[in-house]
XYZ file of C-alpha atoms in Angstrom:
677
model
C -21.741 -17.878 118.226
C -23.803 -20.611 116.836
C -23.185 -21.774 113.139
C -25.861 -22.547 110.641
C -26.046 -25.967 109.129
C -25.522 -24.481 105.608
C -22.223 -22.727 106.397
C -20.196 -25.867 107.079
C -20.462 -27.385 103.607
C -19.452 -24.067 101.952
C -16.339 -23.857 104.138
C -15.375 -27.406 103.217
C -15.659 -26.767 99.497
C -13.462 -23.690 99.726
C -10.808 -25.671 101.556
C -10.766 -28.325 98.854
C -10.313 -25.650 96.153
C -7.365 -24.068 97.989
C -5.666 -27.442 98.407
C -6.149 -28.196 94.728
C -4.576 -24.925 93.625
C -1.650 -25.479 95.844
C -1.083 -28.848 94.269
C -1.005 -27.320 90.751
C 1.689 -24.910 91.717
C 3.941 -27.716 92.891
C 3.691 -29.817 89.559
C 1.333 -30.916 86.737
C 0.941 -34.352 85.210
C 0.391 -34.196 81.258
C -0.378 -36.649 78.428
C 3.005 -38.065 77.270
C 1.812 -38.301 73.582
C 1.174 -34.506 73.201
C 4.593 -33.608 71.523
C 5.120 -30.535 69.238
C 6.554 -30.837 65.613
C 10.255 -30.221 65.178
C 10.792 -30.771 61.414
C 9.090 -31.858 58.172
C 10.627 -33.900 55.376
C 9.126 -34.204 51.875
C 9.847 -37.100 49.514
C 8.862 -38.181 45.990
C 9.536 -41.172 43.813
C 11.380 -38.843 41.397
C 12.128 -35.146 41.300
C 12.045 -35.097 37.477
C 8.446 -34.919 36.331
C 6.899 -34.718 32.882
C 4.334 -32.039 32.208
C 0.819 -33.437 31.857
C 1.601 -36.158 34.395
C 1.282 -36.050 38.227
C 3.478 -36.949 41.184
C 2.379 -37.793 44.710
C 4.503 -36.284 47.472
C 4.783 -37.577 51.019
C 5.403 -35.431 54.111
C 6.805 -36.802 57.394
C 6.683 -34.754 60.588
C 9.281 -35.389 63.300
C 9.128 -36.589 65.991
C 6.673 -39.311 65.023
C 4.596 -38.504 68.094
C 3.930 -34.951 66.810
C 0.785 -34.224 64.797
C 1.402 -35.256 61.158
C -1.001 -32.889 59.411
C 0.567 -30.451 56.906
C -0.547 -27.762 54.429
C 0.887 -27.952 50.874
C 1.939 -24.953 48.734
C 3.731 -24.269 45.417
C 6.387 -21.591 44.891
C 4.876 -20.821 41.470
C 1.292 -21.723 40.669
C 1.978 -21.088 36.973
C 4.667 -23.783 36.954
C 2.913 -26.394 39.089
C -0.097 -26.820 41.336
C -0.402 -29.041 44.424
C -3.512 -30.387 46.127
C -4.206 -30.625 49.872
C -3.038 -34.237 49.730
C 0.318 -33.439 48.069
C -0.596 -34.402 44.491
C 1.499 -32.191 42.167
C 0.542 -31.322 38.550
C 3.368 -29.678 36.527
C 2.143 -27.101 33.989
C 5.290 -25.513 32.535
C 8.919 -26.412 32.133
C 11.185 -25.335 34.973
C 12.035 -25.942 38.613
C 9.405 -25.434 41.301
C 9.574 -25.775 45.089
C 6.736 -27.611 46.843
C 6.498 -26.965 50.589
C 4.708 -28.876 53.365
C 4.062 -26.771 56.498
C 2.903 -28.164 59.852
C -0.642 -27.153 60.619
C 0.275 -27.082 64.334
C 3.303 -24.829 64.068
C 3.683 -22.654 60.956
C 7.381 -22.172 61.593
C 8.056 -25.849 60.966
C 8.089 -26.922 57.283
C 9.929 -28.939 54.681
C 10.229 -28.659 50.903
C 11.346 -30.412 47.737
C 12.448 -29.129 44.317
C 10.807 -30.703 41.269
C 11.996 -30.237 37.675
C 9.244 -30.300 35.044
C 10.147 -31.366 31.493
C 8.244 -31.765 28.232
C 6.762 -35.181 27.641
C 7.375 -37.145 24.473
C 4.943 -35.696 21.905
C 2.428 -37.888 20.185
C 3.753 -38.984 16.792
C 1.816 -38.447 13.562
C 2.916 -41.133 11.135
C -0.044 -41.309 8.756
C -2.800 -39.139 7.355
C -5.500 -38.251 9.884
C -8.842 -39.991 9.423
C -12.028 -37.970 9.059
C -13.019 -36.196 12.237
C -9.553 -36.287 13.789
C -8.886 -33.740 16.526
C -5.455 -32.715 17.661
C -5.724 -31.565 21.253
C -3.644 -29.397 23.538
C -2.776 -32.227 25.904
C 0.481 -30.597 27.068
C -0.266 -27.244 28.729
C 3.218 -25.763 28.233
C 3.180 -23.864 24.899
C 6.926 -24.531 24.570
C 6.277 -28.267 24.462
C 5.040 -30.150 21.418
C 1.714 -31.872 21.557
C 2.399 -33.684 18.269
C 5.322 -34.341 15.943
C 4.579 -34.947 12.261
C 6.994 -37.662 11.232
C 5.367 -38.136 7.827
C 3.841 -35.879 5.172
C 0.202 -35.059 5.773
C -1.876 -35.177 2.625
C -5.658 -35.190 3.012
C -8.205 -35.379 0.226
C -11.551 -36.205 1.868
C -11.225 -35.631 5.608
C -11.619 -32.923 8.230
C -8.826 -32.193 10.672
C -9.552 -29.991 13.672
C -6.757 -28.535 15.780
C -7.786 -27.386 19.250
C -6.686 -24.082 20.866
C -3.207 -24.146 22.370
C -2.026 -27.172 20.373
C 1.600 -27.167 19.232
C 2.517 -29.318 16.226
C 6.157 -29.727 15.177
C 7.076 -31.029 11.725
C 10.220 -32.983 11.122
C 12.574 -31.716 8.438
C 11.138 -31.618 4.902
C 7.637 -32.628 6.044
C 4.547 -30.805 4.809
C 0.773 -30.574 5.024
C -1.475 -30.526 1.943
C -5.244 -30.196 2.224
C -6.811 -31.215 -1.091
C -10.023 -32.452 -2.642
C -12.902 -32.069 -0.180
C -10.767 -31.934 2.930
C -10.996 -29.166 5.492
C -8.542 -27.751 7.994
C -10.081 -26.165 11.092
C -7.433 -24.524 13.277
C -9.108 -21.999 15.540
C -7.060 -20.899 18.513
C -7.604 -17.998 20.875
C -5.528 -15.021 21.944
C -4.684 -16.849 25.188
C -4.215 -20.236 23.517
C -2.816 -19.791 20.010
C -2.129 -22.786 17.796
C 1.508 -23.193 16.721
C 2.665 -25.076 13.605
C 6.451 -25.136 13.669
C 9.514 -27.101 12.691
C 11.645 -29.382 14.795
C 14.531 -27.395 13.349
C 14.135 -23.821 14.504
C 15.507 -22.326 11.322
C 14.018 -21.251 8.013
C 13.526 -24.206 5.687
C 13.080 -26.563 8.638
C 9.919 -28.022 7.082
C 7.937 -27.396 3.907
C 4.787 -25.602 5.072
C 1.033 -25.833 4.431
C -0.946 -25.756 1.217
C -4.725 -25.383 1.087
C -5.966 -26.582 -2.301
C -9.431 -27.800 -1.350
C -12.310 -25.729 -2.711
C -14.849 -27.397 -0.436
C -15.996 -25.975 2.915
C -14.232 -23.007 4.452
C -10.872 -23.589 6.026
C -10.201 -21.740 9.266
C -6.898 -20.445 10.614
C -7.450 -18.104 13.544
C -4.856 -17.243 16.170
C -2.384 -19.564 14.451
C 1.392 -19.191 14.184
C 3.194 -20.802 11.224
C 6.983 -20.600 11.436
C 10.299 -21.914 10.084
C 8.910 -23.310 6.821
C 10.534 -23.337 3.390
C 7.386 -22.753 1.412
C 8.106 -25.543 -1.071
C 4.641 -27.103 -0.977
C 4.637 -28.959 -3.292
C 8.434 -28.950 -3.687
C 8.219 -27.964 -7.361
C 5.595 -25.229 -6.877
C 6.257 -21.575 -7.810
C 6.327 -18.701 -5.345
C 7.302 -20.611 -2.193
C 5.382 -19.599 0.928
C 4.847 -20.948 4.420
C 1.094 -20.899 3.774
C -0.208 -21.381 0.245
C -3.866 -20.743 -0.463
C -4.845 -21.901 -3.932
C -7.105 -20.290 -6.527
C -10.812 -20.246 -5.599
C -10.118 -21.612 -2.102
C -12.384 -20.418 0.732
C -10.551 -19.628 3.965
C -10.961 -17.535 7.088
C -7.528 -16.266 8.127
C -7.374 -13.854 11.041
C -5.171 -12.808 13.962
C -2.457 -15.183 12.804
C 1.312 -14.879 12.430
C 3.440 -16.238 9.611
C 7.143 -15.780 10.219
C 10.653 -16.983 9.499
C 9.793 -18.548 6.145
C 12.540 -19.226 3.620
C 10.052 -18.022 0.982
C 7.091 -15.685 1.332
C 4.914 -15.684 4.380
C 1.681 -16.162 2.401
C 0.844 -17.010 -1.179
C -2.783 -16.112 -1.901
C -4.277 -17.404 -5.133
C -6.593 -15.661 -7.554
C -10.312 -15.415 -6.770
C -9.837 -16.765 -3.258
C -12.848 -16.481 -0.967
C -10.826 -14.834 1.764
C -12.721 -13.830 4.893
C -12.070 -12.939 8.512
C -11.323 -9.753 10.376
C -7.659 -9.754 9.351
C -5.185 -8.512 11.915
C -2.520 -10.930 10.674
C 1.252 -10.507 10.939
C 3.675 -11.441 8.159
C 7.219 -10.847 9.363
C 10.834 -12.075 9.178
C 10.195 -13.896 5.876
C 13.012 -14.130 3.333
C 11.142 -13.179 0.135
C 8.698 -10.780 1.703
C 5.365 -10.824 3.493
C 3.207 -12.233 0.693
C 2.699 -13.047 -2.966
C -0.718 -12.533 -4.529
C -2.741 -11.008 -7.373
C -3.739 -7.354 -7.614
C -7.391 -8.208 -7.016
C -6.489 -10.028 -3.765
C -4.149 -7.520 -2.123
C -6.877 -5.968 0.023
C -7.368 -9.338 1.765
C -3.758 -9.390 2.926
C -4.038 -5.864 4.333
C -7.375 -6.386 6.055
C -7.680 -5.349 9.682
C -4.411 -3.380 9.644
C -2.403 -6.562 9.173
C 1.342 -6.033 9.687
C 3.655 -6.611 6.697
C 6.882 -5.080 7.994
C 10.122 -6.604 9.246
C 10.762 -8.997 6.334
C 14.089 -9.461 4.510
C 12.461 -7.965 1.398
C 9.810 -5.345 2.118
C 7.365 -5.806 -0.746
C 4.144 -7.689 -1.158
C 4.733 -9.153 -4.629
C 1.747 -8.642 -6.917
C 0.891 -10.359 -10.175
C -1.140 -7.757 -12.102
C -4.657 -8.642 -13.136
C -7.970 -6.780 -13.235
C -9.405 -5.069 -10.171
C -13.160 -5.213 -10.740
C -14.463 -4.613 -7.206
C -13.885 -1.542 -5.056
C -10.515 -2.012 -3.383
C -8.460 -0.131 -0.818
C -4.736 -0.448 -0.220
C -4.359 1.717 2.886
C -0.651 0.977 3.445
C 2.199 -1.198 2.245
C 4.981 -1.586 -0.260
C 4.252 -3.574 -3.441
C 6.363 -4.965 -6.274
C 4.321 -5.408 -9.436
C 5.549 -8.392 -11.450
C 5.813 -8.287 -15.235
C 4.118 -11.441 -16.544
C 3.981 -11.607 -20.314
C 0.797 -10.176 -21.792
C -0.789 -9.312 -18.457
C -2.061 -5.778 -17.856
C -2.818 -4.162 -14.519
C -6.327 -2.879 -15.206
C -8.652 -1.049 -12.835
C -12.391 -1.354 -13.544
C -13.611 -0.352 -10.074
C -12.510 2.091 -7.376
C -8.887 1.677 -6.275
C -7.901 3.776 -3.254
C -4.271 4.090 -2.152
C -3.383 5.494 1.266
C -0.481 7.694 2.377
C 2.939 6.077 2.073
C 1.832 3.301 -0.304
C 4.608 2.322 -2.730
C 4.159 0.500 -6.059
C 7.330 -0.587 -7.866
C 6.890 -1.989 -11.409
C 9.275 -4.577 -12.844
C 9.080 -4.245 -16.621
C 9.106 -1.603 -19.337
C 5.740 -2.733 -20.721
C 3.908 -2.426 -17.433
C 1.350 0.294 -16.923
C -1.376 0.888 -14.400
C -4.485 1.453 -16.524
C -7.574 3.147 -15.109
C -10.364 2.253 -17.530
C -14.022 3.165 -17.981
C -15.867 2.262 -14.789
C -12.671 2.430 -12.770
C -11.124 5.159 -10.667
C -7.899 5.857 -8.813
C -7.684 7.906 -5.646
C -4.066 8.139 -4.522
C -3.880 10.711 -1.745
C -0.688 10.902 0.276
C 0.791 13.583 2.482
C 3.851 15.781 2.228
C 5.622 13.413 4.625
C 4.172 10.164 3.234
C 3.524 10.532 -0.504
C 2.130 7.748 -2.644
C 4.968 6.462 -4.854
C 4.760 4.860 -8.310
C 8.244 3.830 -9.406
C 10.297 1.194 -11.181
C 12.201 -1.621 -9.573
C 15.241 -0.008 -11.167
C 15.997 3.697 -11.026
C 16.210 4.036 -14.784
C 14.013 6.266 -17.010
C 11.591 4.132 -19.000
C 11.905 1.121 -16.726
C 8.094 0.832 -16.764
C 5.260 2.320 -18.796
C 3.424 4.649 -16.390
C 0.004 5.486 -14.939
C -2.634 5.775 -17.650
C -6.234 6.980 -17.456
C -8.228 5.698 -20.454
C -11.823 6.899 -20.555
C -12.196 7.006 -16.763
C -14.425 9.979 -15.988
C -14.989 9.246 -12.300
C -15.157 12.237 -9.913
C -13.041 10.129 -7.532
C -9.946 10.312 -9.736
C -7.423 12.302 -7.733
C -3.633 12.312 -7.358
C -2.436 14.337 -4.384
C 1.048 14.211 -2.902
C 1.958 11.518 -5.430
C 5.330 10.767 -7.022
C 5.492 9.018 -10.409
C 9.017 8.304 -11.657
C 11.149 6.270 -14.106
C 8.226 5.550 -16.461
C 7.449 6.143 -20.147
C 8.985 2.957 -21.496
C 8.407 0.559 -24.405
C 5.544 2.074 -26.424
C 6.764 3.912 -29.561
C 4.089 6.602 -29.071
C 6.065 9.845 -28.706
C 3.556 11.079 -26.129
C 4.415 8.410 -23.584
C 4.762 9.902 -20.122
C 4.876 9.034 -16.444
C 1.218 10.075 -16.291
C -1.124 9.848 -19.301
C -4.694 11.178 -19.248
C -6.556 10.175 -22.401
C -9.827 9.953 -24.282
C -11.028 6.420 -25.026
C -14.199 4.766 -26.260
C -16.039 8.058 -26.582
C -15.261 9.046 -22.998
C -12.715 11.574 -21.817
C -10.922 10.906 -18.555
C -11.400 13.236 -15.593
C -8.585 13.850 -13.115
C -7.400 16.168 -10.351
C -3.626 16.393 -9.926
C -2.426 18.349 -6.918
C 0.962 18.833 -5.226
C 2.477 15.851 -7.019
C 5.794 15.146 -8.732
C 6.532 13.532 -12.101
C 10.215 12.947 -12.687
C 12.882 10.866 -14.452
C 10.552 9.967 -17.344
C 12.008 8.487 -20.503
C 9.790 10.917 -22.397
C 7.417 13.403 -20.775
C 6.426 13.926 -17.181
C 2.702 14.233 -18.039
C 0.605 13.845 -21.205
C -2.868 15.425 -21.328
C -5.042 14.541 -24.310
C -7.847 16.450 -26.025
C -11.383 16.105 -24.633
C -10.258 15.116 -21.167
C -11.373 16.963 -18.048
C -8.391 18.202 -16.064
C -10.448 19.430 -13.136
C -7.350 20.644 -11.279
C -3.644 20.710 -12.043
C -1.871 22.778 -9.434
C 1.173 22.799 -7.185
C 2.881 20.032 -9.170
C 6.546 19.566 -10.074
C 7.556 18.067 -13.438
C 11.329 17.731 -13.681
C 14.226 15.637 -15.028
C 12.135 14.175 -17.859
C 13.892 13.437 -21.152
C 11.394 14.962 -23.617
C 10.144 17.737 -21.381
C 7.745 18.273 -18.513
C 4.447 18.304 -20.336
C 2.892 17.149 -23.586
C -0.544 18.721 -23.845
C -3.267 19.377 -26.391
C -3.748 23.117 -26.800
C -7.297 23.433 -25.363
C -6.089 22.037 -22.018
C -3.380 24.639 -21.435
C -5.986 26.745 -19.616
C -6.088 24.087 -16.851
C -2.407 24.386 -15.907
C -2.207 26.621 -12.825
C 0.625 29.115 -12.437
C 2.003 27.421 -9.275
C 3.231 24.361 -11.176
C 7.012 23.945 -11.464
C 7.999 22.752 -14.953
C 11.720 23.466 -15.295
C 14.810 21.280 -14.977
C 14.053 18.751 -17.735
C 16.477 17.431 -20.345
C 14.426 19.191 -23.024
C 13.255 22.337 -21.321
C 10.097 23.172 -23.246
C 6.355 22.516 -23.000
C 5.001 20.633 -26.017
C 1.581 21.920 -27.114
C -0.290 20.008 -29.834
C -2.157 22.502 -32.007
C -4.227 22.431 -35.182
C -7.796 22.774 -36.409
C -8.750 19.731 -34.282
C -7.216 21.341 -31.194
C -8.560 24.899 -31.253
C -8.620 27.469 -28.485
C -12.393 27.587 -28.030
C -12.437 28.846 -24.441
C -10.592 31.753 -22.895
C -7.023 30.582 -22.367
C -3.854 32.099 -20.953
C -0.381 30.818 -21.747
C 1.491 31.511 -18.492
C 5.216 32.051 -18.148
C 6.703 28.951 -16.457
C 10.280 29.948 -17.249
C 10.617 27.762 -20.339
C 9.312 28.007 -23.918
C 6.212 26.470 -25.441
C 6.751 24.280 -28.486
C 3.643 24.672 -30.686
C 3.638 21.342 -32.489
C 1.606 20.682 -35.593
C -1.112 18.091 -34.965
C -3.675 17.357 -37.711
C -3.019 20.497 -39.773
C -0.794 23.547 -40.012
C -3.633 25.831 -38.914
C -4.058 26.501 -35.217
C -7.557 27.873 -34.797
C -8.309 30.505 -32.140
C -12.059 31.108 -31.640
C -11.939 32.570 -28.110
C -9.680 34.896 -26.209
C -6.031 33.751 -26.204
C -3.708 35.656 -23.872
C 0.053 35.250 -23.953
C 1.614 36.374 -20.668
C 4.719 38.571 -20.372
C 7.939 36.598 -20.695
C 6.429 33.745 -22.709
C 8.404 32.299 -25.605
C 6.483 30.344 -28.266
C 8.341 28.243 -30.796
C 6.245 27.327 -33.818
C 6.526 24.255 -36.045
C 7.484 24.945 -39.686
C 4.671 26.346 -41.869
C 2.452 26.738 -38.797
C -0.316 29.368 -38.902
C -1.807 30.922 -35.803
C -5.312 31.716 -37.108
C -7.592 33.990 -35.086
C -11.228 33.721 -36.216
C -14.358 35.745 -35.527
C -15.147 35.555 -31.840
C -11.511 35.063 -31.039
C -8.781 37.472 -30.036
C -5.057 37.432 -29.401
C -3.465 39.469 -26.620
C 0.346 39.419 -26.514
C 1.286 42.273 -24.237
C 4.680 41.967 -22.660
C 6.749 44.393 -20.635
C 10.103 46.040 -21.039
C 11.676 43.405 -18.804
C 9.543 40.448 -19.935
C 9.172 40.588 -23.687
C 7.009 38.017 -25.477
C 8.723 36.120 -28.297
C 7.135 34.122 -31.136
C 9.789 32.304 -33.166
C 10.476 29.176 -35.196
C 11.103 25.725 -33.744
C 13.997 24.125 -35.518
C 15.653 25.245 -38.730
C 12.662 26.193 -40.889
C 10.463 29.298 -40.550
C 6.824 29.252 -39.522
C 3.958 30.805 -41.413
C 2.747 33.672 -39.226
C -0.437 35.030 -37.643
C -3.706 35.549 -39.512
C -6.775 37.429 -38.320
C -10.216 36.732 -39.824
C -12.706 39.309 -38.518
C -10.806 39.174 -35.230
C -8.673 41.464 -33.105
C -5.221 41.535 -31.555
C -3.344 43.590 -29.010
C 0.475 43.570 -29.171
C 3.118 45.312 -27.065
C 6.692 44.371 -26.191
C 6.357 41.522 -28.659
C 8.983 40.090 -30.983
C 7.856 37.935 -33.912
C 10.733 36.384 -35.845
C 11.332 33.788 -38.562
C 7.730 34.003 -39.817
C 6.304 34.571 -43.285
C 7.006 31.145 -44.721
C 3.592 30.923 -46.387
C 2.871 31.782 -49.983
C 1.873 35.350 -49.163
C 5.123 35.708 -47.225
C 3.681 37.990 -44.538
C 4.184 37.885 -40.785
C 0.762 39.328 -39.959
C -2.224 38.887 -42.245
C -5.524 40.723 -41.657
C -8.583 39.540 -43.575
C -12.232 40.574 -43.716
C -14.616 37.668 -44.109
C -17.944 39.428 -43.526
C -17.579 42.545 -45.660
C -21.092 43.684 -44.724
C -20.274 43.986 -41.031
C -17.162 46.102 -40.566
C -14.705 46.375 -39.096
C -13.060 43.167 -40.190
C -9.767 42.582 -38.370
C -7.949 45.038 -36.136
C -4.588 44.775 -34.409
C -3.039 47.253 -31.995
C 0.694 47.671 -32.513
C 3.160 49.810 -30.576
C 6.722 50.834 -31.327
C 7.780 48.074 -28.909
C 6.711 45.405 -31.413
C 9.261 43.938 -33.824
C 8.404 41.811 -36.849
C 10.983 40.035 -38.984
C 11.316 37.210 -41.404
C 8.805 37.621 -44.239
C 8.725 39.601 -47.454
C 5.899 41.609 -45.881
C 5.491 42.452 -42.236
C 1.723 43.045 -42.601
C -0.648 41.907 -45.336
C -3.879 43.853 -45.406
C -6.678 42.003 -47.141
C -9.661 43.576 -48.814
C -12.228 45.254 -46.618
C -11.980 46.871 -43.209
C -8.616 45.753 -41.849
C -6.626 48.042 -39.603
C -3.575 48.289 -37.386
C -2.509 51.106 -35.135
C 0.767 51.909 -36.690
C 2.503 49.966 -39.412
C 5.801 48.190 -39.085
C 8.172 47.574 -41.951
C 7.098 46.587 -45.415
C 3.291 46.283 -45.642
C 1.123 45.007 -48.454
C -1.903 47.229 -49.273
C -4.898 46.049 -51.359
C -4.991 47.499 -54.863
C -6.581 50.965 -54.930
C -6.021 51.570 -51.193
C -3.449 53.726 -49.521
C -1.436 53.022 -46.402
C -3.546 55.544 -44.540
C -6.640 53.458 -45.215
C -5.259 50.660 -43.012
C -2.397 52.027 -40.938
C -4.074 54.148 -38.266
C -2.092 56.538 -36.089
C -0.588 54.742 -33.120
């Protein structure tokens, strides 16, 4: 068969390909420099590295003929970072492993351990010049950026501390910002500023004092710790941070801790701003010292005041003249000579707030224009007490002419008060008329105990809008001293027993009449009807004496019932009503002037001390409008003590039944006045 000219070349090419493949199977010739990596070694000039510096690492791949390219990595990016060229930057103290891995074979690598340490901080040996900035040049917050080796005292400069900066003060060093100087220390939540002591113990350094009344100082996200508070060393009320009177400062989200004194001392009339949220903890003398008018600044933004050696914010009493709220906290009220704790605006106390007063002359005074709302809970009452558990250790809570509708005490305890003042009506709580204005108050579910005199004193012409569910006990002079017209405001669910003198003192007289319907309830203890301005107790409205009530009358005291008034004393067989003398001398008796009475299961004793010597006297004043005076008596009524049991005056005077020896007007007979019972 003939072949085409094109077939021969194709056959030749195929033969060449077959021969070539056969040759490859027998052996291949390669480039002798193409060698794989077997190991990697990493070296550095030093394995101890200071934070804020850098170290260059070198990686060597073996054998030398293998590719030398490596990839760098850090075992902890938070401790140290490494670049693609092996440049390491330490960030935090500690040991980190830096690894170089062959880019040709990921199973071949080498590593080195580096130890990062704090660098030597920058020394501060003189006062900063104006415009100085302290920077966070060491990223580890456990390392110091600066060490104050000298006192810092500025009078005309501005010092700015950058976020994250840590400044350590050598022992006994301090910072004072005076004159027109300004401290600007504004950190962040992630990068707080720390002002600490070289010695990590209380009293390691003196602390900071802001005296300058120039531009606003700023301390935000700042920690101040381990100070003594003696700035200046002779200053009173040591504190880690002292803010002077009239100083303007923004303090927020900061922590003051481990002070040998207070955490904060805040001066009077400070221009204190910021959102608050500060923490005052682990301080020897307590969280803070300040004035009553400044307390709200310390508490702003739910600042934390717990966890200190002493629990109280110490308060120097002065006048609160702007609306103020103390939502939480424990407070010790100092007793500076001649200084009163006056409230001329709204003061609101939250559940669990505790005020402890130091001295017997101290009282919390709510004056005209001021108000007090102290509303606790059954679990967290508001407490007013003394720094010593001794009756009369302080003076008490006193409302003087404060008629605010916001005045309310609910779930409140007032104890150990009533001291100093010779006024016999001193009490744990005093509600009084002053400057032509009567105080207004609601008192609900509260307790008044351990008073040197009374639990509560309520004065004439005050508005006791509510007095219910209260307990008055263990008071030396009795539970309650009250002007007679206010008895109607005392609800029956009050508990008044268990006092050293177990009687209710009622001040009565012509200036303290019963002019509105009033009921004397049985609280399980007697009423002492005490003579006020006169011996005549005027009744011009309905007076009801409940079954079981005992009334003890001052000597020579008259109970006078006038036209428009009435007296109902209706007891029961098991709960007789008793009217008797208080003390050794008899009282005068009951007189009706064109008025009426209703008596049953009533015992009147030791009366008739007046000139007419009668227990009951019935008079007609308006002879043209009979009947004059009428009294209903039953056989269950007993009268004793006077020459006459009943004295009938001229005119239309009647009783149902007559008891004992009666006196009849001349010309009348007993039947004219003693009606059948």
